XYZ file of C-alpha atoms in Angstrom:
758
model
C 98.576 136.939 66.628
C 95.084 137.708 66.594
C 92.157 135.795 65.652
C 90.748 136.051 62.047
C 87.422 137.603 61.857
C 86.126 135.348 59.255
C 83.660 132.453 60.610
C 85.307 128.977 60.953
C 83.884 126.558 58.109
C 84.332 122.472 59.014
C 84.660 120.063 56.370
C 82.108 116.940 56.335
C 84.628 114.616 57.405
C 86.993 114.855 60.483
C 90.677 115.963 59.452
C 93.449 113.601 60.769
C 95.643 115.627 63.345
C 98.445 116.315 61.382
C 96.339 118.258 59.034
C 94.355 120.443 61.563
C 95.305 123.904 61.209
C 96.618 125.534 64.367
C 93.818 128.471 64.412
C 91.460 125.629 64.492
C 92.610 123.800 67.374
C 93.632 126.532 69.718
C 92.569 129.964 70.685
C 95.687 132.635 71.310
C 93.104 135.128 72.514
C 91.723 132.619 75.218
C 91.353 134.027 78.921
C 93.311 130.926 80.140
C 96.869 131.799 79.502
C 98.968 131.237 76.461
C 99.140 127.924 74.648
C 102.319 125.841 74.766
C 102.504 126.082 71.048
C 104.484 129.721 71.793
C 106.725 127.846 74.197
C 110.211 128.545 74.033
C 111.562 125.555 76.290
C 111.731 121.713 76.351
C 108.964 120.026 77.683
C 111.150 118.562 80.591
C 113.608 120.934 82.134
C 117.217 119.229 82.475
C 118.399 121.670 84.998
C 116.541 121.888 88.026
C 116.293 124.776 90.682
C 114.952 124.279 94.316
C 111.327 125.810 94.422
C 109.509 127.285 97.104
C 112.227 127.080 99.436
C 110.602 129.371 102.014
C 107.866 126.543 102.302
C 110.409 123.973 103.041
C 112.070 126.236 105.805
C 108.608 126.640 107.287
C 108.263 122.853 107.260
C 111.612 122.790 108.895
C 110.518 125.105 111.686
C 107.014 123.212 112.186
C 109.061 120.135 112.430
C 111.354 121.830 115.196
C 108.211 122.784 116.952
C 106.611 119.449 116.887
C 109.927 117.997 118.569
C 109.601 120.833 121.076
C 106.186 119.308 121.736
C 107.142 116.018 122.191
C 109.795 117.023 124.471
C 107.602 118.970 126.720
C 105.203 115.544 126.660
C 108.423 113.589 127.508
C 109.352 115.817 130.318
C 106.293 115.957 132.429
C 104.451 112.851 131.096
C 105.166 108.982 131.900
C 104.005 106.784 129.079
C 103.551 103.939 131.220
C 100.535 105.692 132.733
C 98.612 105.183 129.567
C 100.293 101.691 128.859
C 99.747 100.020 132.233
C 96.549 100.759 134.727
C 96.918 102.785 137.959
C 95.897 101.882 141.765
C 94.315 104.019 144.093
C 97.686 104.951 145.780
C 98.809 106.392 142.088
C 101.117 103.350 141.790
C 101.612 102.249 138.246
C 101.009 98.449 137.705
C 103.632 96.467 136.602
C 106.290 99.097 137.065
C 108.521 100.067 140.049
C 107.748 98.376 143.098
C 104.468 97.040 141.746
C 106.606 95.141 138.663
C 105.291 91.572 140.040
C 101.931 93.217 140.177
C 100.795 94.038 136.395
C 97.041 93.863 136.780
C 94.407 95.778 138.457
C 91.350 94.485 140.338
C 88.709 96.848 141.201
C 86.838 96.008 144.561
C 83.441 96.746 143.461
C 83.017 97.006 139.594
C 79.455 97.987 139.923
C 80.524 101.349 140.935
C 82.061 101.986 137.450
C 78.691 101.824 135.500
C 77.603 105.294 136.654
C 77.761 107.983 134.026
C 79.242 110.054 136.666
C 82.550 108.036 136.122
C 83.374 110.107 133.147
C 83.633 113.118 135.508
C 84.880 111.881 138.640
C 86.386 108.547 137.990
C 85.488 105.179 139.375
C 84.998 105.686 143.172
C 86.029 102.300 144.441
C 89.409 100.918 145.655
C 91.799 99.974 142.758
C 94.615 97.252 143.585
C 97.487 96.104 141.770
C 97.673 92.093 141.850
C 99.924 89.816 140.485
C 97.268 87.679 138.827
C 93.159 88.122 138.600
C 91.084 86.159 140.811
C 90.600 82.358 139.210
C 87.695 81.545 141.587
C 84.636 83.256 143.025
C 85.047 83.863 146.990
C 83.361 85.448 149.832
C 85.325 85.936 152.845
C 82.225 86.664 154.997
C 80.635 83.225 156.027
C 83.598 81.434 155.186
C 84.164 78.316 157.128
C 87.635 78.360 157.000
C 89.706 79.797 160.045
C 90.605 83.536 160.088
C 94.217 83.104 159.067
C 93.379 80.794 155.971
C 90.654 83.536 154.773
C 93.696 85.952 155.171
C 95.588 83.554 152.992
C 93.091 83.831 150.528
C 92.639 87.346 150.447
C 96.046 88.560 150.754
C 96.870 88.178 146.786
C 94.078 90.710 146.358
C 94.835 93.178 149.298
C 96.312 96.581 149.207
C 99.278 95.275 151.312
C 102.929 94.176 149.974
C 103.501 91.623 152.797
C 101.175 88.913 154.446
C 102.277 90.152 157.759
C 100.511 93.532 157.318
C 97.302 91.481 157.694
C 97.794 90.089 161.018
C 96.249 91.928 164.025
C 93.349 92.926 162.044
C 90.187 90.947 162.036
C 88.749 90.177 158.522
C 85.916 92.705 158.774
C 87.963 95.443 159.887
C 90.029 94.653 156.684
C 87.079 95.014 154.652
C 85.733 98.032 156.635
C 88.975 99.743 155.849
C 89.279 98.733 152.281
C 92.228 97.061 152.435
C 90.848 93.815 151.101
C 87.623 93.504 148.818
C 84.574 92.431 150.644
C 84.329 89.464 147.626
C 86.190 88.788 144.339
C 84.852 87.105 141.222
C 86.525 84.798 138.953
C 87.988 87.114 136.444
C 90.122 87.387 133.392
C 92.368 90.384 132.096
C 91.737 92.507 129.406
C 94.324 95.530 128.575
C 95.920 94.957 132.059
C 92.716 95.286 134.059
C 90.666 92.243 135.637
C 87.007 91.885 134.520
C 84.558 89.179 135.935
C 84.114 86.341 133.565
C 81.137 86.449 131.225
C 79.902 83.066 132.880
C 80.206 83.973 136.405
C 77.926 81.235 137.522
C 76.860 80.817 141.084
C 77.663 84.153 142.897
C 78.016 82.392 146.250
C 80.130 79.488 145.050
C 81.498 77.553 147.853
C 78.507 78.311 150.103
C 75.824 76.494 148.170
C 75.711 73.024 149.493
C 72.404 71.637 149.099
C 69.449 71.565 146.999
C 67.442 73.083 150.276
C 70.231 76.054 150.395
C 69.488 76.640 146.547
C 65.953 77.320 147.283
C 66.596 79.505 150.110
C 69.176 81.488 148.333
C 67.177 84.642 147.968
C 66.677 85.163 151.658
C 70.230 83.429 152.865
C 72.138 86.472 154.372
C 75.553 86.165 153.982
C 76.630 89.632 155.841
C 74.191 91.062 158.653
C 73.414 94.423 158.753
C 75.543 95.148 161.810
C 78.701 94.221 160.096
C 78.337 96.437 156.999
C 79.257 99.937 156.523
C 76.079 100.789 155.033
C 74.119 99.115 157.688
C 72.319 96.931 155.071
C 72.359 93.253 155.116
C 73.939 91.678 152.072
C 72.185 88.317 150.926
C 72.736 86.414 147.875
C 70.064 87.823 146.046
C 71.792 91.218 146.267
C 75.178 89.727 144.763
C 73.329 88.496 141.899
C 71.896 91.667 141.285
C 75.338 93.386 141.371
C 76.327 90.769 138.791
C 73.451 91.186 136.614
C 74.348 94.970 136.678
C 77.371 94.134 134.516
C 75.100 92.452 131.843
C 75.227 95.191 129.609
C 78.914 95.739 129.786
C 80.052 92.112 129.778
C 77.737 91.632 126.589
C 80.061 94.690 125.138
C 83.130 93.152 126.326
C 81.954 89.449 124.989
C 81.790 90.786 121.675
C 85.260 92.050 121.506
C 86.731 89.057 123.065
C 85.166 87.040 120.306
C 86.379 89.185 117.761
C 89.640 88.929 118.866
C 89.295 85.230 119.497
C 88.603 85.003 115.692
C 91.183 87.009 114.557
C 93.635 84.827 116.685
C 92.454 81.440 115.087
C 92.342 82.899 111.328
C 95.220 85.485 111.434
C 97.647 83.209 109.419
C 94.477 82.744 106.824
C 94.059 86.637 106.553
C 97.646 86.893 106.019
C 97.545 84.279 103.308
C 94.503 85.963 101.682
C 96.226 89.321 101.507
C 99.138 88.041 100.044
C 96.705 86.552 97.564
C 95.258 90.035 96.964
C 98.817 91.378 96.683
C 99.611 88.620 93.873
C 96.150 89.024 91.858
C 96.938 92.819 92.021
C 100.216 92.779 90.688
C 99.060 89.863 87.817
C 96.230 92.229 86.898
C 98.799 95.256 86.467
C 101.112 92.945 84.286
C 98.216 91.504 82.512
C 96.950 95.128 81.531
C 100.452 95.750 79.981
C 99.187 93.405 77.272
C 95.624 93.274 77.252
C 94.361 96.454 78.690
C 91.410 96.578 76.769
C 90.663 93.125 77.652
C 91.161 93.559 81.435
C 89.097 96.589 81.296
C 86.061 95.144 79.512
C 86.629 91.985 81.743
C 86.490 94.518 85.013
C 83.093 95.697 83.445
C 81.942 92.322 82.955
C 82.914 90.968 86.816
C 81.447 94.067 88.016
C 77.983 93.277 85.966
C 78.127 89.777 87.300
C 79.196 90.695 90.598
C 76.467 93.057 91.037
C 73.793 90.770 89.301
C 74.602 87.954 91.308
C 74.386 89.608 94.504
C 70.958 91.119 93.526
C 69.715 87.767 92.534
C 70.987 86.251 96.032
C 69.301 89.040 97.922
C 66.270 88.256 95.726
C 66.406 84.705 96.549
C 66.718 85.363 100.228
C 63.794 87.947 100.500
C 61.729 85.824 98.680
C 62.376 83.048 101.418
C 61.778 85.332 104.039
C 58.676 86.702 102.673
C 57.211 83.569 102.357
C 58.260 82.358 105.995
C 55.683 81.994 108.426
C 57.915 83.058 111.540
C 56.618 86.399 112.719
C 60.062 87.398 114.122
C 61.171 87.896 110.548
C 58.578 90.534 110.281
C 59.875 92.792 112.849
C 61.512 96.294 112.389
C 65.040 96.745 112.564
C 64.508 99.170 115.679
C 62.798 96.237 117.541
C 65.630 93.954 117.345
C 67.508 93.549 120.614
C 71.120 94.842 120.682
C 72.924 91.299 121.698
C 76.118 89.720 120.615
C 73.787 88.033 117.664
C 72.426 91.361 116.715
C 73.979 91.134 113.126
C 72.719 87.595 112.687
C 69.146 88.682 114.218
C 69.012 91.474 111.518
C 69.834 89.223 108.649
C 66.623 87.403 109.408
C 64.426 90.429 108.734
C 62.234 90.839 105.884
C 62.970 94.744 105.775
C 66.876 93.696 105.637
C 66.600 91.755 102.407
C 64.159 94.331 100.660
C 66.430 97.160 101.654
C 69.347 95.053 100.200
C 67.286 94.480 96.873
C 66.407 97.586 96.380
C 69.536 99.168 96.649
C 71.600 96.767 94.546
C 68.549 97.047 91.935
C 69.278 100.824 91.862
C 72.938 100.429 91.559
C 72.664 97.940 89.010
C 70.366 99.887 86.611
C 72.810 103.062 87.113
C 75.854 101.026 86.130
C 73.842 99.693 83.194
C 72.831 103.398 82.167
C 76.535 104.413 82.543
C 77.927 101.842 80.324
C 75.428 102.205 77.706
C 75.542 106.314 77.434
C 79.461 106.231 77.754
C 80.294 103.387 75.591
C 82.008 105.609 73.156
C 84.212 107.399 75.870
C 85.000 104.228 77.340
C 86.666 102.964 73.928
C 88.613 106.235 73.987
C 89.364 105.861 77.567
C 90.762 102.464 77.100
C 93.542 103.667 74.348
C 94.856 105.906 77.340
C 94.984 103.365 79.823
C 96.907 101.218 77.310
C 99.465 103.864 77.138
C 99.537 103.869 81.005
C 100.277 99.995 80.914
C 102.844 100.347 78.698
C 104.657 103.001 80.754
C 104.129 101.139 83.805
C 105.445 97.930 82.141
C 108.820 99.817 80.787
C 109.069 101.313 84.165
C 108.280 98.020 86.368
C 110.274 99.508 89.480
C 107.661 102.315 89.721
C 105.105 99.483 91.001
C 107.218 98.987 94.052
C 108.292 102.491 94.613
C 105.183 103.335 96.952
C 106.665 101.279 99.749
C 108.891 103.941 100.274
C 106.782 106.974 100.993
C 104.289 104.448 103.051
C 106.951 103.430 105.207
C 107.610 107.377 105.719
C 104.148 107.795 106.623
C 104.232 104.689 109.055
C 107.069 106.835 110.506
C 105.078 109.828 110.900
C 101.953 107.764 112.381
C 104.271 106.095 114.896
C 105.836 109.403 116.084
C 102.398 110.774 116.355
C 101.128 107.898 118.689
C 104.085 108.104 121.057
C 103.845 111.968 121.412
C 99.954 111.762 121.935
C 100.630 108.909 124.573
C 103.294 111.228 126.508
C 101.009 114.178 126.358
C 98.023 112.225 127.447
C 100.131 111.087 130.340
C 101.663 114.685 131.414
C 98.809 115.526 133.555
C 98.810 115.452 137.155
C 97.202 112.917 139.213
C 93.977 113.435 140.602
C 92.481 112.454 144.059
C 89.026 112.247 145.548
C 87.658 111.672 148.723
C 85.753 107.965 149.085
C 83.474 107.405 152.128
C 79.796 105.918 152.500
C 77.083 108.352 153.128
C 76.796 109.360 156.494
C 79.852 107.864 157.475
C 82.475 109.610 159.400
C 80.033 112.704 160.059
C 80.925 112.790 163.809
C 84.779 112.503 163.022
C 85.924 116.346 163.171
C 88.839 115.392 161.144
C 86.620 114.705 158.310
C 84.088 117.769 158.499
C 85.912 119.443 155.951
C 85.931 116.855 153.087
C 83.075 115.864 151.297
C 82.572 112.620 149.405
C 83.931 112.886 145.744
C 85.480 116.070 146.378
C 89.243 116.103 145.065
C 91.885 115.855 147.767
C 95.520 115.116 148.439
C 96.791 112.352 150.271
C 98.939 114.317 152.926
C 96.277 116.731 153.720
C 93.686 113.684 154.045
C 95.805 111.418 156.238
C 94.543 112.599 159.480
C 90.908 111.939 158.331
C 92.005 108.517 157.125
C 93.367 107.815 160.481
C 90.559 108.664 162.390
C 87.910 107.367 160.048
C 88.940 103.930 158.545
C 86.237 103.956 155.988
C 87.275 107.230 154.420
C 90.008 106.980 151.834
C 91.326 109.437 149.470
C 92.006 107.791 146.266
C 93.424 108.169 142.886
C 90.864 108.540 140.157
C 92.424 109.611 136.873
C 95.015 111.699 135.187
C 93.994 115.329 134.851
C 94.977 117.475 131.652
C 97.376 120.307 132.125
C 96.439 123.532 131.161
C 98.674 123.603 127.546
C 97.201 120.192 126.817
C 94.765 121.166 124.099
C 96.965 123.480 121.999
C 99.971 120.803 122.226
C 97.776 118.297 120.992
C 96.575 120.604 118.264
C 99.765 121.138 117.120
C 100.507 117.028 117.296
C 97.436 116.087 115.114
C 98.603 119.081 112.814
C 101.826 117.737 112.489
C 100.371 114.093 111.553
C 98.397 115.699 108.871
C 101.183 117.523 107.291
C 103.496 114.783 107.376
C 100.813 112.024 105.775
C 100.116 114.680 103.003
C 103.774 115.436 102.490
C 104.952 112.310 102.016
C 102.317 111.307 99.836
C 102.728 114.318 97.741
C 106.413 113.185 97.467
C 105.380 109.715 95.757
C 102.852 111.512 93.353
C 105.937 114.087 92.207
C 108.452 111.163 91.783
C 106.158 109.177 89.718
C 105.079 112.080 87.642
C 108.617 112.758 86.640
C 109.087 108.962 85.979
C 106.258 108.918 83.520
C 106.442 112.274 81.993
C 110.248 111.484 80.998
C 108.687 108.253 79.577
C 106.279 110.123 77.216
C 108.726 113.050 76.148
C 110.907 110.587 74.880
C 110.538 110.091 71.259
C 111.670 106.308 70.618
C 110.465 104.770 73.793
C 112.899 102.022 73.698
C 115.417 104.573 74.501
C 114.551 105.215 77.695
C 117.562 106.223 79.739
C 118.487 103.743 82.780
C 117.873 104.662 86.306
C 115.030 106.834 85.842
C 113.158 106.347 89.040
C 116.505 107.044 91.074
C 116.834 110.209 88.838
C 113.425 111.405 89.487
C 113.600 110.726 93.214
C 116.528 112.995 92.952
C 115.134 115.719 91.129
C 111.934 115.653 93.461
C 114.617 116.863 96.298
C 114.715 120.289 94.345
C 110.964 120.545 95.036
C 110.333 119.622 98.655
C 109.198 123.351 99.053
C 106.549 122.699 96.594
C 105.652 119.440 98.100
C 105.336 121.362 101.408
C 103.415 123.903 99.921
C 100.933 121.728 98.542
C 100.640 119.182 101.749
C 100.300 122.553 104.039
C 96.971 123.530 102.367
C 95.717 120.064 102.426
C 96.690 119.890 106.218
C 94.976 123.215 107.128
C 91.934 122.307 105.283
C 91.757 118.702 106.902
C 92.427 120.188 110.291
C 89.461 122.671 109.760
C 87.312 119.566 109.134
C 88.871 118.036 112.684
C 87.733 121.091 114.563
C 84.455 121.274 112.880
C 83.565 117.476 113.757
C 84.921 118.365 117.168
C 82.434 121.270 117.367
C 79.650 119.034 116.088
C 80.126 116.678 118.817
C 79.981 119.098 121.142
C 76.765 120.762 120.027
C 75.133 117.855 119.893
C 73.797 118.053 123.274
C 72.003 121.173 122.423
C 69.926 119.208 119.567
C 69.432 122.235 117.323
C 68.374 121.619 114.045
C 69.865 124.790 112.696
C 73.354 124.300 114.114
C 73.281 120.513 112.566
C 72.268 122.100 109.170
C 74.824 124.837 109.283
C 77.524 122.324 110.439
C 76.604 119.809 107.762
C 76.781 122.554 105.018
C 80.270 123.550 106.292
C 81.599 119.788 106.353
C 80.161 119.197 102.939
C 81.924 122.161 101.519
C 85.135 121.552 103.219
C 85.041 117.876 101.816
C 84.522 119.211 98.380
C 87.386 121.964 98.574
C 89.543 119.002 99.811
C 88.713 116.882 96.671
C 89.453 119.748 94.563
C 92.747 120.565 95.993
C 93.708 117.251 95.581
C 92.988 116.948 91.997
C 94.518 120.366 91.762
C 97.775 119.249 93.487
C 98.099 116.192 91.779
C 98.320 118.361 88.250
C 100.646 120.878 89.919
C 103.063 118.038 90.981
C 102.924 116.593 87.350
C 103.814 120.123 85.845
C 106.392 120.985 88.665
C 108.167 117.709 87.703
C 108.232 118.418 84.271
C 108.994 122.549 84.186
C 110.670 122.575 87.698
C 108.449 125.479 88.494
C 107.229 126.824 91.826
C 103.969 126.002 93.171
C 101.973 128.927 91.956
C 103.539 129.006 88.527
C 102.773 125.316 88.426
C 99.459 125.529 89.659
C 98.533 128.514 86.847
C 100.084 126.539 83.863
C 97.950 123.294 85.142
C 94.908 125.141 85.796
C 95.141 127.134 82.339
C 95.975 123.806 80.219
C 93.033 121.821 81.873
C 90.685 124.834 81.146
C 91.730 125.206 77.650
C 91.062 121.731 77.106
C 88.270 121.223 79.681
C 86.111 118.957 77.327
C 88.900 116.417 77.014
C 89.600 116.346 80.547
C 85.953 115.590 81.145
C 85.844 112.895 78.539
C 88.718 111.106 79.226
C 90.305 111.763 82.982
C 86.959 111.018 84.856
C 86.311 108.040 82.712
C 89.919 106.598 83.083
C 89.584 107.016 86.979
C 86.290 105.387 86.800
C 87.691 102.350 84.865
C 90.668 102.082 87.117
C 88.366 102.176 90.376
C 86.701 99.154 88.671
C 89.708 97.493 88.529
C 90.022 97.518 92.294
C 86.427 96.497 92.727
C 87.200 93.324 90.954
C 89.997 92.381 93.179
C 87.941 93.104 96.247
C 85.142 91.547 94.933
C 87.363 88.604 94.190
C 88.904 88.350 97.464
C 85.789 88.833 99.298
C 83.940 86.453 97.356
C 86.463 83.500 97.766
C 86.956 84.393 101.549
C 83.036 84.185 102.003
C 82.960 80.995 100.259
C 85.918 79.662 102.380
C 84.719 80.746 106.011
C 81.107 80.090 105.202
C 82.231 76.287 104.823
C 80.817 76.226 100.929
C 84.082 74.633 99.728
C 83.766 71.086 100.687
C 87.529 70.278 100.135
C 88.780 72.820 102.773
C 85.850 72.900 105.020
C 87.595 70.653 107.663
C 90.626 73.247 107.822
C 88.349 75.990 108.624
C 87.936 76.720 112.365
C 84.616 77.257 114.296
C 84.234 81.055 114.812
C 81.939 83.051 116.678
C 81.567 85.367 113.878
C 82.552 83.993 110.196
C 82.513 87.763 108.609
C 85.214 88.759 110.923
C 87.966 87.562 108.953
C 86.067 88.418 105.742
C 85.559 92.276 106.894
C 89.434 92.454 107.255
C 90.338 90.661 103.933
C 88.114 92.766 102.100
C 89.586 95.909 103.792
C 92.992 94.978 103.412
C 92.549 94.012 99.632
C 91.259 97.250 98.671
C 94.286 98.892 100.483
C 96.539 96.663 98.641
C 94.759 97.082 95.267
C 94.787 101.340 95.992
C 98.504 101.121 96.144
C 98.860 99.213 92.778
C 96.424 100.834 91.212
C 97.803 104.121 92.449
C 100.584 103.867 90.688
C 98.625 103.324 87.357
C 96.227 106.027 87.849
C 99.143 108.285 88.206
C 100.506 107.156 85.149
C 97.470 107.743 83.340
C 97.131 111.361 85.029
C 100.581 112.329 83.862
C 100.383 111.138 80.313
C 97.110 112.830 79.923
C 98.579 116.149 81.072
C 101.326 115.616 78.941
C 98.843 114.525 75.852
C 97.148 117.896 76.416
C 100.727 119.801 76.217
C 101.510 117.190 73.367
C 98.325 118.829 71.370
C 99.339 122.313 71.832
C 102.991 122.171 71.420
C 102.979 120.088 68.326
C 101.108 119.664 64.953
C 101.937 116.408 63.978
C 104.302 118.037 60.984
C 107.904 116.714 60.304
C 108.992 120.180 61.883
C 106.534 119.662 64.934
C 105.903 115.996 65.385
C 103.615 114.402 67.932
C 105.066 112.429 70.962
C 102.136 110.425 71.317
C 101.828 107.090 70.134
C 99.591 105.847 67.140
C 96.713 104.879 69.278
C 96.544 108.312 71.011
C 96.421 109.878 67.512
C 93.425 107.898 67.001
C 92.011 109.229 70.099
C 92.852 112.976 68.855
C 91.262 112.375 65.544
C 88.142 110.895 67.257
C 88.180 113.576 69.460
C 88.578 116.509 66.930
C 85.833 114.778 64.788
C 83.271 114.953 67.440
C 84.073 118.719 68.137
C 84.019 119.455 64.463
C 80.395 118.117 64.708
C 79.447 119.801 67.341
C 80.659 123.461 66.195
C 79.010 122.531 63.077
C 75.893 121.863 64.689
C 76.203 125.114 66.718
C 76.779 127.403 63.686
C 73.889 126.003 61.798
C 71.568 126.404 64.681
C 73.236 130.259 64.671
C 72.470 130.655 60.963
C 68.633 129.342 61.410
C 68.160 131.383 64.759
C 69.933 134.602 64.622
C 69.314 135.668 68.017
C 70.622 132.510 69.519
């Protein structure tokens, strides 16, 4: 059927969909495939056949390889090495004969604050202990008897029985690194003893009077003749050793405060997330009956929320600006990094100026979008209403995402277990630890240099001849196959996550496609969701194909990020520019493939065709209706995104008012927190994930109905022989779109008539 040569004419008034002639709506000679007008099959294929079987077999083969990788990690690894700390002899604390000693104590933690630790490990003795020190104690200079000193030292010495300390002096036990020269009041974190953040007086029990306090800087605790380094240890030196931990302890203090806040408010966070679930559920239900109102309400709340934040930032900026405090005029780079860094930054004038400018620009952009897209929004609302009706009739689809989510959790858990086994499958590395200049006259130790790798058996003679030299465990080294095994593990994570996400999409696509292609919506057959789940089993190969493409792209992005981290030390602008360009291209490619895969799954759910055939049909259909796609699909996604923002904004605002103590009725119920924004951050993030899960079903419904709508336009013409499956509101959309297209085409031909060379 060829195209007529005469020029098309357009009436002044746009025709109704039913009166449009086929030649005015479709071009048979298009470069983007043949229209569905010529299709001889039904919109939905009833008899299913397996698609892309080879891809599914490839997926099963990869799962077998992944299981083999897990076996290699399990065979050579010990997950306890990752979960529990290891002492200097390679014993795992809390396991085996160290079962009663679950904590790790480092004799001198200050030696672990050197960057070389990343390469050689912390070169101080590690010992498993039953509990962390509850006080600060110094064996040297103690007024207690040697036996009592050994009793206090024993829980933190590298011996199993108290009797093993007898026969050696206190100084000898310390010199041989069997017992620590001192220990500080500590608390446990991840199985390791770290000095408490408020250590207090380092010499504790030695301080007896104000006079001794005044002479503290010169009081010698350990004379030079009794130390391995031949340098005296005074109280001032101990204080400096503790001060070296300040930066580390500050970071740890922030983490402890965050964990403390979470422990105090976990039930409040849980209730807030349940409230977010209820709010999302109610929002979806209301959209079933009040879709237009809810969309406009989303827009209104967004305007009010953005405007309110803009007003609040302007208010804070005004008061900071007129404040005489010069601290507020600092640059953000001049603020010291402390546990109160965020609070200090929020006091700056530049902070609120930046917030005000950013929110002002966002507010103006949103205003312009809605002013210029108001007609398209009206059209998109009608399509969203159809999605609301579909979700309302297929209510079980709202809870279906729980199933693929649980499978994704299983994949993530398997990945973590395999990763830990692989990380612990390396060999134990031991290194020589001896003070500079020590053991230089001992022939047995001449072949060993400090910080060199060693074995306990070979080093035994040196250790017997020189008590201050030790061959101690530092870390687990990676085996030669570690890198490619972890690559397989990471790739399995990506492929598995994308596989079950795609399975969820194709099941929902089958449900909503069945709803659309049923002429009388009230006659929807029962058990549509289980049937769609079974039908999707035939297309696991197609799912594996699409998820494989996304996994490959994500893997390339991951490798590129690894290369970027490695290249940072070279500080090359050209390299950074090239990597940034590649990352941008890969990000765009992944977004495009996600969009294309989504439409491929919809087409596969309807036609039972393989990945390539479904991809070609979906792409051709989109290209033949590109204007419609741009007009409706993007606007619908944006409006659904606004719904998610509203739920997040409501959850975040209410949590801010509660934890900020702005609601007097519940003010006494709010615990005192170190950082009141800690639970707010978790609530906002969790609310977004919950809203995304609910609106993900809605978005899939709209995308499926939209693709079915486009096929309906091509397949039918509204006549009695070819009636539309779309609803009356969608017919109105079609009329408006055809009217707009007719007006644009008339304008184009008029311009061509007045300008022949156009």
